[in-house]
Each structure stands twice: as structure tokens, then as C-alpha cells.
Short mmCIF file of C-alpha atoms in Angstrom, two decimals:
data_model
loop_
_atom_site.label_atom_id
_atom_site.label_comp_id
_atom_site.label_asym_id
_atom_site.label_seq_id
_atom_site.Cartn_x
_atom_site.Cartn_y
_atom_site.Cartn_z
CA MET A 1 152.56 225.78 55.31
CA ALA A 2 149.14 225.45 56.89
CA PHE A 3 148.90 221.91 55.56
CA TRP A 4 152.27 220.97 57.16
CA ASN A 5 151.15 222.33 60.54
CA LYS A 6 147.90 220.44 60.28
CA SER A 7 149.73 217.21 59.55
CA LYS A 8 152.05 217.72 62.50
CA LEU A 9 149.12 218.53 64.74
CA GLU A 10 147.33 215.39 63.64
CA GLU A 11 150.55 213.41 64.26
CA VAL A 12 150.83 214.75 67.80
CA GLU A 13 147.17 214.08 68.45
CA GLU A 14 147.60 210.51 67.21
CA ASP A 15 150.74 209.92 69.32
CA SER A 16 149.38 211.39 72.57
CA PRO A 17 146.63 208.81 73.10
CA SER A 18 149.18 206.09 72.28
CA PHE A 19 151.54 207.30 75.01
CA VAL A 20 148.75 207.60 77.56
CA SER A 21 147.48 204.16 76.63
CA SER A 22 150.95 202.63 76.98
CA LEU A 23 151.51 204.28 80.35
CA SER A 24 148.11 203.14 81.59
CA SER A 25 148.82 199.59 80.44
CA PHE A 26 152.19 199.59 82.17
CA LEU A 27 150.72 200.88 85.43
CA GLY A 28 147.94 198.33 85.16
CA ILE A 29 150.47 195.52 84.81
CA ILE A 30 152.35 196.79 87.88
CA VAL A 31 149.14 196.82 89.91
CA LEU A 32 148.25 193.30 88.76
CA VAL A 33 151.72 191.99 89.62
CA PHE A 34 151.59 193.42 93.13
CA ALA A 35 148.01 192.24 93.57
CA PHE A 36 149.11 188.73 92.53
CA LYS A 37 152.02 188.88 94.97
CA SER A 38 149.81 190.21 97.74
CA SER A 39 147.05 187.62 97.53
CA ILE A 40 148.17 184.60 95.46
CA LEU A 41 151.91 183.84 95.29
CA ASP A 42 154.37 185.77 97.42
CA ALA A 43 158.18 185.73 97.22
CA ASN A 44 160.19 185.72 100.44
CA ASN A 45 163.84 185.49 101.41
CA ILE A 46 165.22 183.91 104.58
CA PRO A 47 167.42 186.30 106.63
CA SER A 48 167.87 184.17 109.78
CA GLY A 49 168.70 180.61 110.78
CA SER A 50 165.62 179.70 112.81
CA MET A 51 164.45 177.12 110.25
CA ILE A 52 167.82 175.46 109.54
CA PRO A 53 168.21 172.89 107.98
CA THR A 54 164.87 173.08 106.13
CA LEU A 55 165.37 176.75 105.24
CA LYS A 56 168.84 178.24 105.22
CA ILE A 57 170.00 181.84 105.38
CA GLY A 58 169.97 183.08 101.79
CA ASP A 59 167.10 180.88 100.57
CA PHE A 60 164.46 182.51 98.36
CA LEU A 61 161.07 180.85 98.36
CA PHE A 62 157.59 181.15 96.95
CA VAL A 63 154.69 181.15 99.40
CA ASN A 64 151.23 179.98 98.36
CA LYS A 65 148.98 182.66 99.86
CA MET A 66 145.80 181.02 98.57
CA ARG A 67 146.48 177.69 100.29
CA TYR A 68 144.42 178.60 103.34
CA SER A 69 142.47 181.78 102.60
CA LEU A 70 141.38 184.22 99.93
CA ARG A 71 142.29 187.76 100.98
CA ILE A 72 141.65 191.22 99.60
CA PRO A 73 144.70 192.32 97.54
CA PHE A 74 147.06 194.77 99.28
CA THR A 75 145.55 193.86 102.65
CA GLU A 76 145.58 190.86 104.95
CA LYS A 77 141.79 190.90 105.30
CA GLU A 78 140.35 187.42 104.86
CA ILE A 79 137.21 187.17 102.73
CA TYR A 80 136.97 183.39 102.31
CA ARG A 81 138.59 180.51 104.20
CA ILE A 82 139.70 177.70 101.89
CA ASP A 83 141.42 175.34 104.34
CA ASP A 84 143.27 175.25 107.65
CA PRO A 85 146.95 174.50 108.34
CA ARG A 86 147.86 170.90 109.02
CA ARG A 87 150.29 169.44 111.48
CA GLY A 88 153.80 169.94 110.15
CA ASP A 89 153.02 172.66 107.59
CA ILE A 90 155.58 175.45 107.14
CA VAL A 91 153.54 178.65 107.37
CA THR A 92 154.07 182.37 107.09
CA PHE A 93 152.18 184.52 109.57
CA ILE A 94 151.81 187.91 111.19
CA PRO A 95 153.78 187.69 114.44
CA PRO A 96 152.12 188.57 117.76
CA ASP A 97 153.05 191.90 119.32
CA ASP A 98 155.13 190.12 121.97
CA ALA A 99 157.30 188.59 119.25
CA LEU A 100 158.34 191.94 117.74
CA ASN A 101 161.38 194.02 118.58
CA TYR A 102 161.35 197.74 119.16
CA GLY A 103 160.38 199.62 116.00
CA GLU A 104 158.82 196.59 114.26
CA THR A 105 155.12 196.60 113.39
CA ARG A 106 152.42 194.09 112.50
CA GLU A 107 150.83 196.32 109.88
CA GLY A 108 152.04 198.32 106.89
CA ILE A 109 154.29 197.84 103.88
CA PHE A 110 157.37 197.23 106.04
CA SER A 111 155.66 194.91 108.52
CA LYS A 112 157.53 191.79 109.60
CA ARG A 113 156.45 188.25 108.71
CA PHE A 114 157.64 185.01 110.33
CA VAL A 115 158.16 181.53 108.87
CA LYS A 116 157.80 178.55 111.23
CA ARG A 117 156.47 174.99 111.34
CA VAL A 118 153.11 174.03 112.86
CA ILE A 119 153.73 171.55 115.68
CA GLY A 120 150.49 171.96 117.65
CA MET A 121 146.87 172.10 116.49
CA PRO A 122 143.78 173.70 118.06
CA GLY A 123 142.65 171.58 120.99
CA ASP A 124 146.00 169.81 121.41
CA THR A 125 147.54 169.59 124.83
CA ILE A 126 151.24 170.18 124.27
CA ARG A 127 153.96 168.97 126.60
CA LEU A 128 157.59 170.01 126.14
CA THR A 129 160.36 168.25 128.03
CA ARG A 130 164.12 168.49 127.87
CA LYS A 131 165.57 165.05 127.46
CA TYR A 132 169.22 164.12 127.31
CA MET A 133 169.99 162.08 124.22
CA GLU A 134 173.20 160.29 123.35
CA THR A 135 174.29 161.24 119.85
CA SER A 136 177.30 160.81 117.61
CA LYS A 137 178.44 164.24 118.82
CA GLY A 138 177.96 163.55 122.50
CA ARG A 139 175.16 164.01 124.99
CA ILE A 140 172.76 166.85 124.15
CA LEU A 141 169.51 168.27 125.45
CA TYR A 142 166.67 167.61 123.05
CA ALA A 143 163.38 169.56 122.88
CA PHE A 144 161.08 166.56 123.12
CA ILE A 145 157.53 167.38 121.98
CA GLU A 146 154.48 165.39 123.06
CA TYR A 147 150.91 166.17 122.11
CA ARG A 148 147.49 164.85 123.12
CA PRO A 149 144.86 165.48 120.42
CA ILE A 150 141.23 166.11 121.21
CA GLY A 151 139.56 162.87 122.30
CA SER A 152 142.80 161.05 123.08
CA ASP A 153 143.71 159.77 126.53
CA SER A 154 147.44 159.52 125.93
CA PHE A 155 150.27 161.68 124.69
CA LEU A 156 151.89 161.03 121.32
CA ASP A 157 155.28 162.17 120.06
CA TYR A 158 157.01 162.82 116.75
CA ALA A 159 159.42 159.87 117.03
CA PRO A 160 162.74 161.74 116.77
CA GLU A 161 165.78 159.84 115.57
CA GLU A 162 169.31 160.98 114.78
CA VAL A 163 170.33 160.86 111.13
CA PRO A 164 173.77 161.03 109.49
CA GLN A 165 174.85 164.60 108.99
CA GLY A 166 176.29 164.23 105.51
CA LYS A 167 176.70 167.58 103.73
CA GLU A 168 173.40 169.04 104.94
CA LEU A 169 175.12 171.47 107.34
CA ALA A 170 178.17 172.24 105.20
CA ASP A 171 176.62 175.34 103.65
CA VAL A 172 174.68 176.90 106.52
CA ASP A 173 175.76 180.46 107.26
CA ASP A 174 175.57 179.97 111.02
CA ILE A 175 178.56 178.96 113.17
CA ARG A 176 176.63 177.30 115.97
CA ALA A 177 174.15 175.57 113.66
CA SER A 178 176.91 174.22 111.42
CA SER A 179 178.16 171.98 114.21
CA GLY A 180 174.74 170.86 115.45
CA THR A 181 173.16 167.39 115.37
CA LEU A 182 170.53 166.42 112.81
CA PHE A 183 167.33 164.60 113.74
CA ARG A 184 164.31 163.42 111.81
CA GLU A 185 160.76 163.78 113.12
CA THR A 186 157.57 162.32 111.69
CA LYS A 187 154.47 164.49 111.37
CA GLY A 188 151.45 162.95 109.75
CA GLU A 189 152.47 161.27 106.50
CA PHE A 190 155.83 162.95 106.04
CA GLN A 191 159.19 163.37 107.76
CA HIS A 192 161.47 166.37 108.04
CA LEU A 193 164.89 167.23 109.44
CA LEU A 194 165.56 169.47 112.42
CA LEU A 195 168.61 170.65 114.27
CA GLU A 196 169.70 170.47 117.90
CA THR A 197 172.87 171.88 119.46
CA SER A 198 174.38 171.47 122.89
CA ASP A 199 172.95 174.74 124.20
CA ASP A 200 169.45 175.06 125.60
CA ILE A 201 168.00 178.55 125.89
CA ARG A 202 164.63 177.87 124.30
CA ASN A 203 162.24 178.75 127.10
CA ALA A 204 164.06 181.85 128.30
CA GLY A 205 161.78 184.86 128.64
CA ALA A 206 158.42 183.16 128.09
CA ARG A 207 155.84 185.95 128.30
CA PHE A 208 152.56 184.07 128.49
CA ASN A 209 150.95 181.73 130.97
CA CYS A 210 151.58 178.19 129.76
CA ASP A 211 152.90 175.22 131.72
CA PHE A 212 154.64 173.26 128.98
CA SER A 213 156.19 170.81 131.43
CA ASN A 214 152.81 169.41 132.55
CA GLY A 215 150.79 170.14 129.45
CA CYS A 216 149.43 173.30 127.87
CA LEU A 217 146.09 173.44 126.04
CA ILE A 218 146.10 175.21 122.67
CA PRO A 219 142.90 177.30 122.40
CA ASP A 220 140.44 176.90 119.54
CA GLY A 221 141.50 178.79 116.43
CA HIS A 222 145.17 178.91 117.48
CA TYR A 223 148.32 177.04 116.46
CA MET A 224 151.67 176.36 118.07
CA VAL A 225 154.67 176.99 115.82
CA MET A 226 158.37 176.29 116.24
CA GLY A 227 161.51 176.62 114.16
CA ASP A 228 163.35 173.53 112.94
CA ASN A 229 166.53 174.98 114.45
CA ARG A 230 165.34 174.19 117.93
CA ASP A 231 168.04 176.05 119.88
CA ASN A 232 167.89 179.23 117.84
CA SER A 233 164.24 179.92 117.17
CA HIS A 234 162.08 182.76 118.45
CA ASP A 235 158.73 180.98 118.51
CA SER A 236 155.59 179.93 120.42
CA ARG A 237 157.64 178.76 123.38
CA GLY A 238 158.43 182.38 124.17
CA TRP A 239 155.49 184.44 122.96
CA GLY A 240 152.47 182.18 122.58
CA PHE A 241 150.15 180.75 119.96
CA VAL A 242 149.27 182.11 116.52
CA PRO A 243 145.61 182.94 115.74
CA ARG A 244 144.28 181.30 112.58
CA GLU A 245 143.45 184.66 110.98
CA ASP A 246 147.12 185.72 111.20
CA ILE A 247 148.36 182.73 109.17
CA LEU A 248 148.92 184.04 105.64
CA GLY A 249 150.23 181.18 103.51
CA LYS A 250 152.15 177.94 103.12
CA ALA A 251 155.80 177.77 102.02
CA LEU A 252 155.83 176.14 98.61
CA ILE A 253 159.23 175.89 96.87
CA ILE A 254 162.79 177.25 97.02
CA TYR A 255 163.42 179.04 93.73
CA PHE A 256 166.94 180.31 94.47
CA SER A 257 169.55 180.02 97.22
CA ILE A 258 172.79 181.85 97.98
CA ASN A 259 175.28 181.15 100.75
CA TRP A 260 176.72 184.63 101.39
CA LYS A 261 178.99 183.35 104.18
CA ASP A 262 178.34 186.48 106.22
CA HIS A 263 178.75 184.56 109.47
CA THR A 264 181.22 181.86 108.45
CA CYS A 265 183.59 183.73 106.10
CA GLN A 266 186.60 183.14 108.36
CA PHE A 267 186.46 179.34 107.94
CA LYS A 268 188.20 177.67 105.01
CA ASP A 269 185.79 174.81 104.52
CA GLY A 270 182.13 174.52 105.49
CA LEU A 271 182.13 170.74 105.56
CA GLU A 272 185.08 170.69 107.96
CA LEU A 273 183.30 173.26 110.11
CA SER A 274 180.21 171.06 110.32
CA GLU A 275 182.27 167.96 111.18
CA LYS A 276 184.82 169.42 113.61
CA GLY A 277 183.06 172.48 115.00
CA PRO A 278 184.26 176.11 115.24
CA TYR A 279 187.10 175.40 117.69
CA GLU A 280 188.85 172.79 115.56
CA ALA A 281 187.96 173.75 111.99
CA GLU A 282 190.72 175.58 110.13
CA LYS A 283 190.35 179.34 109.65
CA TRP A 284 192.03 181.75 107.28
CA ASP A 285 195.26 183.13 108.71
CA ALA A 286 195.83 186.82 109.38
CA ALA A 287 197.51 187.32 105.99
CA ASN A 288 194.52 186.02 104.01
CA ILE A 289 191.41 186.61 106.09
CA LEU A 290 190.88 190.14 104.77
CA ASN A 291 190.45 188.65 101.32
CA TYR A 292 187.28 186.94 102.55
CA CYS A 293 185.98 188.97 105.49
CA GLN A 294 185.51 192.65 106.14
CA PRO A 295 187.16 193.57 109.48
CA ASN A 296 183.77 194.44 111.02
CA GLU A 297 182.54 190.91 110.28
CA ILE A 298 185.01 189.35 112.71
CA ASP A 299 185.12 190.02 116.44
CA SER A 300 188.01 189.38 118.79
CA TYR A 301 186.95 185.75 119.28
CA GLY A 302 186.91 184.97 115.57
CA ASN A 303 183.13 184.86 115.39
CA SER A 304 181.03 186.74 112.90
CA SER A 305 179.63 190.03 114.16
CA SER A 306 177.88 191.07 110.95
CA SER A 307 174.34 192.37 111.41
CA GLU A 308 172.43 193.55 108.36
CA GLU A 309 169.48 194.60 110.51
CA PHE A 310 171.27 197.71 111.80
CA GLU A 311 173.80 198.15 109.02
CA PRO A 312 173.52 201.40 106.99
CA ARG A 313 172.48 200.71 103.42
CA MET A 314 175.63 202.21 101.89
CA ASP A 315 177.85 200.16 104.20
CA TRP A 316 175.94 197.03 103.21
CA LEU A 317 176.34 197.88 99.52
CA LYS A 318 180.08 198.47 99.92
CA ARG A 319 180.52 195.22 101.84
CA THR A 320 178.54 193.33 99.21
CA ILE A 321 180.61 194.66 96.31
CA LEU A 322 184.00 194.23 98.00
CA TYR A 323 183.47 190.95 99.88
CA ARG A 324 180.12 189.16 99.65
CA ILE A 325 179.90 188.72 95.88
CA TRP A 326 183.38 187.17 95.67
CA ARG A 327 182.92 184.63 98.47
CA MET A 328 179.30 183.61 97.85
CA ASP A 329 178.21 180.20 96.61
CA VAL A 330 174.97 179.38 94.81
CA ARG A 331 173.30 176.34 96.36
CA TRP A 332 172.28 174.78 93.07
CA ASP A 333 171.03 171.58 94.70
CA ARG A 334 168.39 173.53 96.68
CA ILE A 335 166.80 175.25 93.69
CA GLY A 336 163.44 173.69 92.92
CA ARG A 337 163.19 171.93 96.28
CA LEU A 338 159.58 171.48 97.36
CA LEU A 339 158.96 172.35 100.99
CA LYS A 340 157.12 170.14 103.40
#
């Protein structure tokens, strides 16, 4: 009997260190994963349309957080600067206080991060003008950007030109953006697409002293950023320039993409919406629309009124199970797309 108890005791003693060791290893792996995410390669999702068509609502992307700086894990404290952003880079950054809404913070685990494109470098003099341009969809106001680098006597521009729309806007979950006009701009050695619509509300509510119409000097160590969706981007035109130390990483690659159709669920066909616009594109009739849209997603004008930002978590979960999963599309052609 004593021998049996001794054997059991030895068995327990042998198992206990094994359990503790396994738990410690598991916790160590968790810490390493979050440290990797915090300082090397971060994963982000895109909740808004400010970077359409480059980044669409529902895109999931990896961000290279070591592209510009080496930072202490679990903090944003920079310990070594590797490189600086270049003209045209898509960057993630800590937004200035003036860019945040009530209740949002710059610091902490739930702090907000922005994704925009660098369009102005330190020392540039930036001039923004609104020019009417004749396009295939009519006459629109275009946010024409000119910049004068340090040492230059003349202003340069990014040579915008309209490009065929194709299917690029057929799967954007944004009613106004889906009927916009596509342009191509050249920055450095590469080109990228951007979007313009007929509305022009870009400079409303500017809260810093900058005369963009005559030329505004970007201070040393600061960058001007804008969204590729020029008429629906909360960016430097409204709240100022981004300090270099607040730039966290460079967008690298889209690893997954879902079109949830939260804002366009009432339309039968996304391509038709992009070609004809919201007033002419065919919508689901009253007998069928509730198969695709929750009533709260449609207002009296037939526009989407869904807002996940203020939606209770249980309501979001119910809406996802009953509606979003069944109407979503995976954007297979976007998976693996390198960002530039």
C-alpha cells in the first residue's frame, strides 16, 4: 500500500513540472506573437473608404512596422530609425489629436491608427487647387496637387489622367465612391489609382493655419498625407501634418478581402451601380430587399445607414449571422496584392 502511494506521488510530482512547463511555453509563445505583431509585422483591417480604390472596405493587410523604425515591443517608442517614408508610400500612423473624434485616444490598447498616402515631404511647399476637369462622367472638381521641393524654383505635379473604370469600382462597399471617376497619378517611379466624385467638401473645417491655395510649407520632420478617395478622406487638409515619430509602418500586402455589402446591399449588381450610379442602378424590390438588408441598414432614401462604430456588439453579431454572411463576397483577385 505504501509502495502504491509512493508511486502515485512520484507520478504527480513528475506530471506537475510538465504542466507548468507547458503553460509557461504557451504563455511565452503568446508574448512572442504579440511582440512580433507590435514591432515587426502588424495585421490591420480597413473599416472605411478613405483609401478607395487602393484599399477597400473589408480589406485585411499586413503592415511592415520595421520599414522605417525599430520600436520597443508593446510600445510605440522608437529606439532606432532605419529609413524615412518616401513620396507616395502608404503609411500607418498615430493620428494628431485634432483628427480624433470624441472618446478616441492616441495611446493605449484601443488607440486609433490611420492609413493614408504620403503626398508631401519635409521642406515641400504644397499647393492645392480645385480644377474642373472634363471626364467621361461629366465635369468634376479635381483636387490638383502641386509641390515645390527644397531647392526647386518651380512647382511640379503628379500628372493626373483619367483611366477606364473597368471593374475596379464594382465591389466597393460605398455608394458614392462606386460611381466616382478613376484617375492615375505618378509619384516617383510608380503610379497608383485614386478616386474623385462630383462633390467637393475636402477643405471643410480645416483647423490649422495653412494657405494651401498659395502654397504651404511642410515643416522639417513632418509629412502631408491624403486618402486616395479624395472626396471622402479625413486627412492633412483638415488637421495638419504628421510628425515623423508618429509614422509606424508601411502597408505591405493584402492577405484577405471581403465585400460585406453593408452600404450597398440594396443594389442588385455592383458593376451596374458603378456604371449608372445610385439613381439609375436597379435595386431590390420591397418583396426581396429584406433577404439582403436588415431594415436598419436602409433609410427612407434607400441609402445605407449602417454604422458599426456605434452598433452594440450583440446587434452586430445578429446582423452578421442573419444578413452579412449570406450576402458577402470574397474578393479573391485582391488577395496577395502588393501595395504601393
